Coordinates of N, CA and C in Angstrom, one line a residue:
X14 N 0.8 -1.2 0.0 CA 0.0 0.0 0.0 C 0.9 1.2 0.0
X15 N 0.5 2.2 -0.8 CA 1.2 3.5 -0.7 C 0.1 4.6 -0.6
X16 N 0.5 5.8 -0.3 CA -0.4 6.9 -0.2 C -0.3 7.8 -1.4
X17 N -1.4 8.3 -1.9 CA -1.5 9.2 -3.1 C -2.4 10.3 -2.7
X18 N -2.3 11.4 -3.5 CA -3.2 12.6 -3.2 C -4.6 12.2 -3.5
X19 N -5.5 12.6 -2.6 CA -7.0 12.4 -2.8 C -7.6 13.5 -3.5
X20 N -8.1 13.3 -4.7 CA -8.6 14.3 -5.6 C -10.1 14.6 -5.2
X21 N -10.7 13.8 -4.3 CA -12.1 14.1 -4.0 C -12.3 15.2 -3.0
X22 N -11.2 15.6 -2.3 CA -11.3 16.7 -1.4 C -11.7 16.2 0.0
X23 N -11.9 14.9 0.2 CA -12.3 14.4 1.5 C -11.1 14.3 2.4
X24 N -9.9 13.9 1.9 CA -8.7 13.8 2.6 C -7.6 14.5 1.8
X25 N -6.5 14.8 2.4 CA -5.4 15.3 1.6 C -4.7 14.1 0.9
X26 N -4.5 13.0 1.6 CA -3.9 11.8 1.0 C -4.8 10.6 1.3
X27 N -4.7 9.6 0.4 CA -5.5 8.4 0.6 C -4.7 7.2 0.3
X28 N -5.1 6.0 0.8 CA -4.4 4.8 0.5 C -4.7 4.3 -0.9
X29 N -3.6 3.7 -1.5 CA -3.7 3.1 -2.8 C -3.2 1.7 -2.7
X30 N -4.1 0.7 -3.1 CA -3.7 -0.7 -3.1 C -3.7 -1.2 -4.5
X31 N -2.7 -2.0 -4.8 CA -2.7 -2.8 -6.0 C -3.7 -4.0 -5.7
X32 N -4.3 -4.5 -6.8 CA -5.3 -5.6 -6.6 C -4.6 -6.8 -5.9
X33 N -3.4 -7.1 -6.2 CA -2.8 -8.3 -5.6 C -2.5 -8.1 -4.1
X34 N -2.3 -6.9 -3.7 CA -2.2 -6.6 -2.3 C -3.5 -6.9 -1.5
X35 N -4.6 -6.4 -2.1 CA -5.9 -6.7 -1.5 C -6.1 -8.2 -1.4
X36 N -5.8 -8.9 -2.5 CA -6.1 -10.3 -2.6 C -5.3 -11.1 -1.5
X37 N -4.0 -10.7 -1.3 CA -3.2 -11.4 -0.3 C -3.7 -11.1 1.1
X38 N -3.9 -9.8 1.4 CA -4.3 -9.4 2.7 C -5.7 -9.9 3.1
X39 N -6.6 -9.9 2.2 CA -8.0 -10.4 2.5 C -8.0 -11.9 2.7
X40 N -7.3 -12.6 1.8 CA -7.3 -14.1 2.0 C -6.6 -14.4 3.3
X41 N -5.5 -13.8 3.7 CA -4.9 -14.1 5.0 C -5.8 -13.8 6.1
X42 N -6.5 -12.7 6.0 CA -7.4 -12.2 7.1 C -8.6 -13.2 7.3
X43 N -9.3 -13.6 6.2 CA -10.4 -14.5 6.3 C -10.0 -15.9 6.6
X44 N -8.9 -16.4 6.1 CA -8.4 -17.8 6.4 C -8.0 -17.8 7.9
X45 N -7.3 -16.9 8.4 CA -6.9 -16.8 9.8 C -8.1 -16.8 10.7
X46 N -9.1 -16.0 10.3 CA -10.4 -15.9 11.1 C -11.1 -17.2 11.2
X47 N -11.2 -17.9 10.0 CA -12.0 -19.2 10.0 C -11.2 -20.3 10.7
X48 N -9.9 -20.3 10.6 CA -9.0 -21.3 11.3 C -9.1 -21.1 12.8
X49 N -9.1 -19.9 13.2 CA -9.2 -19.6 14.6 C -10.5 -20.1 15.2
X50 N -11.6 -20.0 14.4 CA -12.9 -20.4 14.9 C -13.2 -21.9 14.8
X51 N -12.7 -22.5 13.7 CA -13.0 -23.9 13.4 C -11.8 -24.8 13.2
X52 N -10.6 -24.3 13.2 CA -9.5 -25.1 12.9 C -9.2 -25.3 11.5
X53 N -10.0 -24.8 10.6 CA -9.8 -24.9 9.2 C -10.6 -23.9 8.5
X54 N -10.3 -23.6 7.2 CA -11.0 -22.6 6.4 C -11.7 -23.2 5.3
X55 N -13.1 -23.2 5.3 CA -13.9 -23.7 4.3 C -14.8 -22.6 3.7
X56 N -15.1 -22.8 2.4 CA -15.9 -21.8 1.7 C -17.1 -22.5 1.1
X57 N -18.3 -21.9 1.0 CA -18.5 -20.5 1.3 C -18.5 -20.2 2.8
X58 N -18.0 -19.0 3.1 CA -18.0 -18.5 4.4 C -19.5 -18.2 4.8
X59 N -19.9 -18.6 6.0 CA -21.3 -18.4 6.3 C -21.6 -16.9 6.6
X60 N -22.9 -16.6 6.5 CA -23.4 -15.2 6.8 C -23.1 -14.9 8.3
X61 N -23.3 -15.9 9.1 CA -23.0 -15.7 10.5 C -21.5 -15.3 10.8
X62 N -20.6 -16.0 10.0 CA -19.2 -15.6 10.2 C -18.9 -14.3 9.6
X63 N -19.6 -13.9 8.5 CA -19.4 -12.5 8.0 C -19.8 -11.5 9.0
X64 N -20.9 -11.8 9.7 CA -21.4 -10.9 10.8 C -20.3 -10.8 11.9
X65 N -19.8 -11.9 12.3 CA -18.8 -11.9 13.4 C -17.5 -11.2 13.0
X66 N -17.2 -11.3 11.7 CA -16.0 -10.6 11.2 C -16.2 -9.1 11.3
X67 N -17.3 -8.6 11.0 CA -17.6 -7.2 11.1 C -17.6 -6.8 12.6
X68 N -18.3 -7.6 13.4 CA -18.5 -7.2 14.8 C -17.1 -7.1 15.6
X69 N -16.1 -7.8 15.1 CA -14.8 -7.7 15.7 C -14.3 -6.2 15.7
X70 N -14.6 -5.5 14.6 CA -14.0 -4.2 14.4 C -15.0 -3.1 14.3
X71 N -16.3 -3.4 14.5 CA -17.3 -2.3 14.5 C -17.9 -2.1 15.9
X72 N -18.3 -0.9 16.2 CA -19.0 -0.7 17.5 C -20.4 -1.2 17.5
X73 N -21.1 -1.2 16.4 CA -22.4 -1.7 16.3 C -22.8 -2.1 14.9
X74 N -23.5 -3.2 14.7 CA -24.0 -3.6 13.4 C -25.5 -3.8 13.5
X75 N -26.2 -3.1 12.7 CA -27.7 -3.1 12.6 C -28.1 -3.8 11.3
X76 N -28.7 -4.9 11.4 CA -29.1 -5.7 10.2 C -30.5 -5.2 9.7
X77 N -31.2 -4.4 10.5 CA -32.6 -4.0 10.1 C -32.8 -2.5 10.1
X78 N -31.9 -1.8 9.5 CA -31.9 -0.4 9.5 C -32.8 0.2 8.4
X79 N -33.4 1.3 8.7 CA -34.1 2.1 7.8 C -33.2 3.1 7.2
X80 N -32.8 2.9 5.9 CA -31.8 3.8 5.3 C -32.4 4.8 4.3
X81 N -33.7 5.0 4.4 CA -34.4 5.8 3.4 C -33.9 7.3 3.5
X82 N -33.4 7.7 4.6 CA -33.0 9.1 4.7 C -31.8 9.4 3.8
X83 N -31.1 8.3 3.4 CA -29.9 8.4 2.5 C -30.2 8.4 1.0
X84 N -31.5 8.2 0.7 CA -31.9 8.2 -0.7 C -32.2 6.8 -1.2
X85 N -32.6 6.7 -2.4 CA -33.1 5.4 -3.0 C -31.9 4.4 -3.2
X86 N -32.2 3.1 -3.2 CA -31.2 2.1 -3.6 C -30.0 2.0 -2.7
X87 N -30.1 2.6 -1.5 CA -29.0 2.5 -0.5 C -29.2 1.2 0.3
X88 N -28.2 0.4 0.3 CA -28.3 -0.9 1.0 C -27.3 -1.1 2.2
X89 N -26.4 -0.2 2.3 CA -25.5 -0.2 3.4 C -24.9 1.1 3.7
X90 N -24.6 1.4 5.0 CA -24.0 2.6 5.4 C -23.0 2.3 6.5
X91 N -21.8 2.9 6.4 CA -20.8 2.9 7.5 C -20.6 4.3 8.0
X92 N -20.8 4.4 9.3 CA -20.6 5.7 9.9 C -19.3 5.7 10.8
X93 N -18.3 6.4 10.4 CA -17.0 6.4 11.0 C -17.0 7.3 12.3
X94 N -16.3 6.9 13.3 CA -16.3 7.6 14.6 C -14.8 8.0 14.8
X95 N -14.5 9.3 14.8 CA -13.1 9.7 15.1 C -12.6 9.1 16.4
X96 N -11.5 8.4 16.4 CA -11.0 7.8 17.6 C -11.7 6.6 18.2
X97 N -12.8 6.1 17.4 CA -13.5 5.0 17.9 C -13.9 4.0 16.7
X98 N -14.6 3.0 17.0 CA -15.0 2.0 16.0 C -16.2 2.5 15.3
X99 N -16.4 2.2 14.0 CA -17.5 2.7 13.2 C -18.8 1.9 13.5
X100 N -19.9 2.5 13.1 CA -21.2 1.8 13.1 C -21.6 1.4 11.7
X101 N -22.1 0.2 11.6 CA -22.6 -0.3 10.3 C -24.1 -0.5 10.3
X102 N -24.7 -0.1 9.2 CA -26.2 -0.3 9.1 C -26.5 -1.0 7.7
X103 N -27.3 -2.0 7.8 CA -27.6 -2.8 6.6 C -29.1 -2.6 6.4
X104 N -29.6 -2.4 5.2 CA -31.0 -2.2 4.9 C -31.8 -3.3 5.4
X105 N -32.9 -3.1 6.1 CA -33.8 -4.1 6.6 C -34.3 -5.1 5.6
X106 N -34.5 -4.5 4.4 CA -35.1 -5.4 3.3 C -34.2 -6.6 2.9
X107 N -32.9 -6.4 3.1 CA -32.0 -7.5 2.8 C -32.1 -8.6 3.8
X108 N -32.4 -8.3 5.0 CA -32.6 -9.4 6.0 C -34.0 -10.0 6.1
X109 N -34.9 -9.2 5.7 CA -36.3 -9.6 5.8 C -36.8 -10.4 4.5
X110 N -36.2 -10.1 3.4 CA -36.7 -10.8 2.1 C -35.7 -11.9 1.7
X111 N -36.0 -12.5 0.6 CA -35.2 -13.6 0.0 C -34.1 -13.0 -0.8
X112 N -33.2 -12.3 -0.1 CA -32.1 -11.6 -0.8 C -30.7 -11.9 -0.1
X113 N -30.5 -13.2 0.2 CA -29.4 -13.6 1.0 C -28.0 -13.2 0.4
X114 N -28.0 -13.4 -0.9 CA -26.7 -13.1 -1.6 C -26.4 -11.6 -1.6
X115 N -27.4 -10.8 -1.8 CA -27.2 -9.4 -1.7 C -26.8 -8.9 -0.3
X116 N -27.4 -9.6 0.7 CA -27.1 -9.3 2.1 C -25.7 -9.6 2.4
X117 N -25.2 -10.8 1.9 CA -23.8 -11.2 2.1 C -22.8 -10.2 1.4
X118 N -23.2 -9.8 0.2 CA -22.4 -8.8 -0.5 C -22.3 -7.5 0.3
X119 N -23.4 -7.0 0.8 CA -23.5 -5.8 1.5 C -22.7 -5.8 2.8
X120 N -22.9 -6.9 3.5 CA -22.1 -7.1 4.8 C -20.6 -7.1 4.5
X121 N -20.2 -7.8 3.5 CA -18.7 -7.8 3.2 C -18.2 -6.5 2.6
X122 N -19.0 -5.8 1.8 CA -18.6 -4.5 1.4 C -18.4 -3.6 2.5
X123 N -19.3 -3.6 3.5 CA -19.2 -2.7 4.6 C -18.0 -3.1 5.5
X124 N -17.7 -4.4 5.5 CA -16.5 -4.8 6.2 C -15.3 -4.2 5.6
X125 N -15.3 -4.1 4.3 CA -14.1 -3.4 3.6 C -13.9 -2.0 4.1
X126 N -15.0 -1.3 4.3 CA -14.8 0.1 4.8 C -14.3 0.1 6.3
X127 N -14.9 -0.8 7.1 CA -14.5 -0.9 8.5 C -13.1 -1.3 8.6
X128 N -12.6 -2.2 7.9 CA -11.3 -2.7 8.1 C -10.2 -1.9 7.4
X129 N -10.5 -1.3 6.3 CA -9.4 -0.6 5.5 C -9.5 0.9 5.5
X130 N -10.6 1.4 6.0 CA -10.8 2.9 6.0 C -11.0 3.6 7.3
X131 N -11.3 2.8 8.4 CA -11.5 3.5 9.7 C -10.4 4.3 10.1
X132 N -9.1 3.9 9.9 CA -8.0 4.6 10.4 C -7.9 6.0 9.8
X133 N -8.5 6.2 8.7 CA -8.5 7.6 8.0 C -9.2 8.6 8.9
X134 N -10.0 8.2 9.8 CA -10.8 9.1 10.6 C -10.2 9.2 12.1
X135 N -9.1 8.6 12.3 CA -8.5 8.6 13.6 C -7.7 9.9 13.8
X136 N -8.1 10.7 14.8 CA -7.4 12.0 15.0 C -5.9 11.8 15.2
X137 N -5.5 10.7 15.8 CA -4.1 10.4 16.1 C -3.3 10.3 14.8
X138 N -3.9 9.8 13.8 CA -3.2 9.7 12.5 C -2.9 11.1 11.9
X139 N -3.9 11.9 12.0 CA -3.8 13.3 11.5 C -2.8 14.1 12.3
X140 N -2.7 13.8 13.6 CA -1.8 14.6 14.4 C -0.4 14.3 14.1
X141 N -0.1 13.1 13.4 CA 1.2 12.8 13.0 C 1.5 13.4 11.6
X142 N 0.5 14.0 11.0 CA 0.7 14.7 9.7 C 1.0 13.7 8.6
X143 N 0.5 12.4 8.8 CA 0.7 11.5 7.7 C -0.2 11.7 6.6
X144 N -1.4 12.2 6.9 CA -2.4 12.5 5.9 C -2.8 14.0 5.8
X145 N -2.5 14.7 6.9 CA -2.9 16.1 7.0 C -4.3 16.2 7.4
X146 N -4.7 17.3 7.9 CA -6.1 17.5 8.3 C -7.1 17.5 7.1
X147 N -8.3 17.0 7.4 CA -9.3 17.1 6.3 C -9.4 18.5 5.8
X148 N -9.7 18.6 4.5 CA -9.8 19.9 3.8 C -10.8 20.8 4.5
X149 N -11.9 20.1 4.9 CA -13.0 20.8 5.6 C -13.6 19.8 6.6
X150 N -13.8 20.2 7.8 CA -14.3 19.3 8.8 C -15.9 19.2 8.7
X151 N -16.3 18.1 8.1 CA -17.8 18.0 7.9 C -18.2 16.6 8.4
X152 N -19.3 16.6 9.2 CA -19.9 15.4 9.7 C -20.3 14.4 8.6
X153 N -20.7 15.0 7.5 CA -21.2 14.1 6.3 C -20.0 13.3 5.8
X154 N -18.8 13.8 5.9 CA -17.6 13.0 5.4 C -17.4 11.7 6.2
X155 N -18.0 11.6 7.4 CA -17.8 10.4 8.2 C -18.9 9.3 7.8
X156 N -19.8 9.7 6.9 CA -20.8 8.7 6.6 C -20.6 8.2 5.1
X157 N -20.3 6.9 5.0 CA -20.1 6.3 3.7 C -21.4 5.6 3.3
X158 N -22.0 6.1 2.3 CA -23.3 5.6 1.8 C -23.0 4.7 0.6
X159 N -23.6 3.5 0.7 CA -23.2 2.4 -0.3 C -24.5 2.0 -1.1
X160 N -24.6 2.3 -2.4 CA -25.7 2.0 -3.2 C -25.6 0.6 -3.9
X161 N -26.8 0.1 -4.2 CA -26.8 -1.2 -4.8 C -26.0 -1.3 -6.1
X162 N -26.1 -0.3 -6.9 CA -25.5 -0.3 -8.3 C -24.0 -0.2 -8.3
X163 N -23.4 0.3 -7.2 CA -22.0 0.5 -7.1 C -21.3 -0.4 -6.0
X164 N -22.1 -1.3 -5.5 CA -21.6 -2.1 -4.4 C -20.4 -3.0 -4.8
X165 N -20.5 -3.5 -6.1 CA -19.4 -4.4 -6.5 C -18.4 -3.8 -7.5
X166 N -18.9 -2.8 -8.2 CA -18.1 -2.3 -9.4 C -18.2 -0.8 -9.5
X167 N -17.8 -0.1 -8.5 CA -17.9 1.4 -8.6 C -16.9 1.9 -9.6
X168 N -17.1 3.2 -10.0 CA -16.2 3.8 -10.9 C -14.9 4.1 -10.3
X169 N -13.8 4.3 -11.1 CA -12.5 4.6 -10.6 C -12.4 5.8 -9.8
X170 N -13.3 6.8 -10.0 CA -13.2 8.1 -9.3 C -13.6 7.9 -7.8
X171 N -14.5 6.9 -7.6 CA -15.0 6.7 -6.2 C -14.1 5.7 -5.5
X172 N -13.0 6.0 -5.1 CA -12.0 5.1 -4.7 C -12.4 4.3 -3.4
X173 N -13.1 4.9 -2.5 CA -13.5 4.2 -1.3 C -14.5 3.1 -1.6
X174 N -15.4 3.3 -2.6 CA -16.4 2.3 -3.0 C -15.7 1.2 -3.8
X175 N -14.7 1.7 -4.7 CA -14.0 0.7 -5.5 C -13.3 -0.3 -4.6
X176 N -12.6 0.3 -3.6 CA -11.8 -0.6 -2.7 C -12.6 -1.5 -1.9
X177 N -13.8 -1.0 -1.3 CA -14.7 -1.9 -0.6 C -15.3 -3.0 -1.4
X178 N -15.5 -2.6 -2.7 CA -16.1 -3.6 -3.6 C -15.0 -4.7 -3.9
X179 N -13.8 -4.3 -4.0 CA -12.7 -5.3 -4.3 C -12.6 -6.2 -3.1
X180 N -12.6 -5.6 -1.9 CA -12.4 -6.4 -0.7 C -13.6 -7.4 -0.5
X181 N -14.8 -6.9 -0.9 CA -16.0 -7.8 -0.9 C -15.7 -9.1 -1.7
X182 N -15.2 -9.0 -2.9 CA -14.9 -10.1 -3.7 C -13.8 -11.0 -3.1
X183 N -12.8 -10.3 -2.6 CA -11.6 -11.0 -2.1 C -11.9 -11.8 -0.8
X184 N -12.9 -11.3 0.0 CA -13.2 -12.0 1.2 C -14.2 -13.2 0.9
X185 N -15.2 -13.0 0.1 CA -16.1 -14.0 -0.3 C -15.5 -15.1 -1.2
X186 N -14.6 -14.7 -2.1 CA -14.0 -15.6 -3.1 C -12.5 -15.4 -3.1
X187 N -11.8 -15.9 -2.1 CA -10.4 -15.7 -2.0 C -9.7 -16.1 -3.3
X188 N -8.7 -15.4 -3.7 CA -8.1 -15.6 -5.0 C -7.6 -17.1 -5.2
X189 N -6.8 -17.6 -4.3 CA -6.2 -18.9 -4.5 C -7.3 -20.0 -4.4
X190 N -8.3 -19.8 -3.6 CA -9.4 -20.8 -3.5 C -10.2 -20.8 -4.8
X191 N -10.5 -19.6 -5.3 CA -11.3 -19.5 -6.5 C -10.5 -20.1 -7.7
X192 N -9.2 -19.8 -7.8 CA -8.4 -20.3 -8.9 C -8.4 -21.8 -8.8
X193 N -8.3 -22.4 -7.6 CA -8.3 -23.8 -7.5 C -9.6 -24.4 -8.0
X194 N -10.7 -23.8 -7.7 CA -12.1 -24.2 -8.1 C -12.1 -24.2 -9.7
X195 N -11.6 -23.1 -10.3 CA -11.6 -23.0 -11.7 C -10.7 -24.1 -12.4
X196 N -9.6 -24.2 -11.8 CA -8.6 -25.2 -12.4 C -9.1 -26.6 -12.3
X197 N -9.8 -26.9 -11.1 CA -10.4 -28.2 -10.9 C -11.5 -28.5 -11.9
X198 N -12.4 -27.6 -12.1 CA -13.6 -27.8 -12.9 C -13.4 -27.6 -14.4
X199 N -12.4 -26.7 -14.7 CA -12.2 -26.3 -16.1 C -10.8 -26.5 -16.5
X200 N -10.2 -27.7 -16.2 CA -8.8 -28.0 -16.4 C -8.4 -27.8 -17.9
X201 N -9.2 -28.3 -18.8 CA -8.9 -28.2 -20.2 C -8.9 -26.7 -20.7
X202 N -9.9 -26.0 -20.3 CA -10.0 -24.6 -20.7 C -8.9 -23.7 -20.1
X203 N -8.5 -24.0 -18.8 CA -7.4 -23.3 -18.2 C -6.1 -23.6 -18.9
X204 N -5.9 -24.8 -19.3 CA -4.7 -25.2 -20.0 C -4.6 -24.4 -21.3
X205 N -5.7 -24.0 -21.9 CA -5.7 -23.3 -23.1 C -5.4 -21.8 -23.0
X206 N -5.4 -21.4 -21.7 CA -5.1 -19.9 -21.5 C -6.2 -19.3 -20.7
X207 N -5.8 -18.1 -20.1 CA -6.8 -17.3 -19.3 C -7.6 -16.4 -20.2
X208 N -8.3 -15.5 -19.6 CA -9.1 -14.5 -20.3 C -10.1 -15.2 -21.2
X209 N -10.9 -16.1 -20.7 CA -11.8 -16.9 -21.5 C -13.2 -16.1 -21.6
X210 N -13.8 -16.2 -22.8 CA -15.1 -15.5 -23.0 C -16.1 -16.5 -23.4
X211 N -17.3 -16.0 -23.7 CA -18.4 -16.8 -24.2 C -19.0 -17.8 -23.3
X212 N -19.4 -19.0 -23.8 CA -20.1 -20.0 -23.0 C -19.3 -20.5 -21.8
X213 N -18.0 -20.7 -22.0 CA -17.2 -21.2 -21.0 C -17.1 -20.2 -19.8
X214 N -17.1 -18.9 -20.1 CA -17.1 -17.8 -19.1 C -18.4 -17.9 -18.3
X215 N -19.5 -18.1 -19.0 CA -20.8 -18.2 -18.4 C -20.9 -19.4 -17.4
X216 N -20.3 -20.5 -17.8 CA -20.2 -21.7 -17.0 C -19.4 -21.5 -15.8
X217 N -18.3 -20.7 -15.9 CA -17.4 -20.4 -14.8 C -18.1 -19.5 -13.8
X218 N -18.9 -18.6 -14.3 CA -19.6 -17.7 -13.4 C -20.6 -18.5 -12.6
X219 N -21.3 -19.4 -13.3 CA -22.3 -20.2 -12.6 C -21.7 -21.1 -11.5
X220 N -20.5 -21.7 -11.8 CA -19.8 -22.5 -10.9 C -19.4 -21.7 -9.6
X221 N -18.8 -20.6 -9.8 CA -18.3 -19.7 -8.7 C -19.5 -19.3 -7.9
X222 N -20.6 -18.9 -8.6 CA -21.8 -18.5 -7.9 C -22.3 -19.6 -6.9
X223 N -22.3 -20.8 -7.3 CA -22.7 -21.9 -6.4 C -21.7 -22.3 -5.4
X224 N -20.5 -22.3 -5.7 CA -19.4 -22.7 -4.7 C -19.3 -21.7 -3.6
X225 N -19.5 -20.4 -3.9 CA -19.2 -19.4 -2.9 C -20.4 -18.6 -2.3
X226 N -21.6 -19.1 -2.8 CA -22.9 -18.5 -2.3 C -22.9 -17.0 -2.6
X227 N -22.7 -16.6 -3.8 CA -22.7 -15.2 -4.2 C -23.6 -15.0 -5.4
X228 N -23.9 -13.8 -5.8 CA -24.8 -13.6 -7.0 C -23.9 -13.8 -8.2
X229 N -24.6 -14.0 -9.4 CA -24.0 -14.1 -10.6 C -23.1 -12.9 -11.0
X230 N -23.6 -11.7 -10.6 CA -22.9 -10.5 -10.9 C -21.6 -10.4 -10.0
X231 N -21.7 -10.8 -8.7 CA -20.5 -10.8 -7.9 C -19.5 -11.8 -8.4
X232 N -19.9 -12.9 -8.9 CA -19.0 -13.9 -9.5 C -18.4 -13.4 -10.8
X233 N -19.2 -12.7 -11.6 CA -18.6 -12.2 -12.8 C -17.6 -11.1 -12.6
X234 N -17.9 -10.2 -11.7 CA -16.9 -9.1 -11.4 C -15.6 -9.7 -10.8
X235 N -15.7 -10.7 -9.9 CA -14.5 -11.2 -9.3 C -13.7 -11.9 -10.4
X236 N -14.3 -12.7 -11.3 CA -13.5 -13.4 -12.3 C -12.9 -12.4 -13.3
X237 N -13.6 -11.3 -13.5 CA -13.0 -10.2 -14.4 C -11.8 -9.6 -13.7
X238 N -11.9 -9.3 -12.4 CA -10.9 -8.7 -11.6 C -9.6 -9.6 -11.6
X239 N -9.8 -10.9 -11.6 CA -8.7 -11.8 -11.5 C -8.2 -12.2 -13.0
X240 N -8.9 -11.6 -14.0 CA -8.6 -11.8 -15.4 C -8.7 -13.3 -15.8
X241 N -9.6 -14.0 -15.2 CA -9.9 -15.4 -15.6 C -10.8 -15.3 -16.8
X242 N -11.8 -14.4 -16.8 CA -12.6 -14.2 -18.0 C -12.4 -12.8 -18.5
X243 N -12.8 -12.6 -19.7 CA -12.6 -11.3 -20.3 C -14.0 -10.7 -20.7
X244 N -14.1 -9.4 -20.5 CA -15.2 -8.6 -21.0 C -14.7 -7.4 -21.6
X245 N -15.0 -7.2 -22.9 CA -14.5 -6.1 -23.7 C -15.0 -4.8 -23.1
X246 N -16.1 -4.7 -22.4 CA -16.6 -3.5 -21.9 C -16.0 -3.1 -20.5
X247 N -15.8 -4.1 -19.7 CA -15.3 -3.9 -18.3 C -13.9 -4.3 -18.2
X248 N -13.0 -3.4 -18.0 CA -11.6 -3.8 -17.8 C -11.2 -3.6 -16.3
X249 N -10.3 -4.4 -15.8 CA -9.9 -4.2 -14.4 C -9.4 -2.9 -14.1
X250 N -9.8 -2.3 -13.0 CA -9.2 -1.0 -12.6 C -8.0 -1.1 -11.8
X251 N -7.2 -0.1 -11.7 CA -5.9 -0.2 -11.1 C -5.9 0.5 -9.7
X252 N -6.6 -0.1 -8.7 CA -6.7 0.4 -7.4 C -6.4 -0.8 -6.4

């Protein structure tokens, strides 16, 4: 990880991770967590374990929140607390309806904010002048609003959402575990080379969706990020 200037005006500097850095750190984190709890790491990780993962580093986790005040299509919110642990709110509809995969995605996305972004709001960090004071002290800057459409694949300009989306995929579908699944199921196709398209890519998405209990869209984005499949429209971003 290195620091680069934040062009959003929210901070003076921000963290920049290469995808491989996120993959290694997230896999280490989730494997260690599962081994500590069960003596081994098996996937799919359960929703209960995702909840426990967040609760280790959050002050409060609300699974039944009314997020209407933040606008339409908001499914998760992380509220950072200077010098303290953040609060996480998940839209009630995800827990009350038949939307388990979206709930899992949202929980893990918010975990990305909790784990990798909370330190940005720690006054002790700013007192060391590592990032400098915020350009303007605004309470709204401490509220990270996460919408359905950008939960997995935010634009490059929205770096906090992009990073949380990448963490989401890396926790639910760790790189080495996913690659093992693909190699095991699609040995001949893998031998022919990566960046596969067409019907084989569709079959890979379906396999990953079932193995890791994620949506087809989450599986597709993750396979694109790892360059296992190719999409002429969506290219991996460099964060």
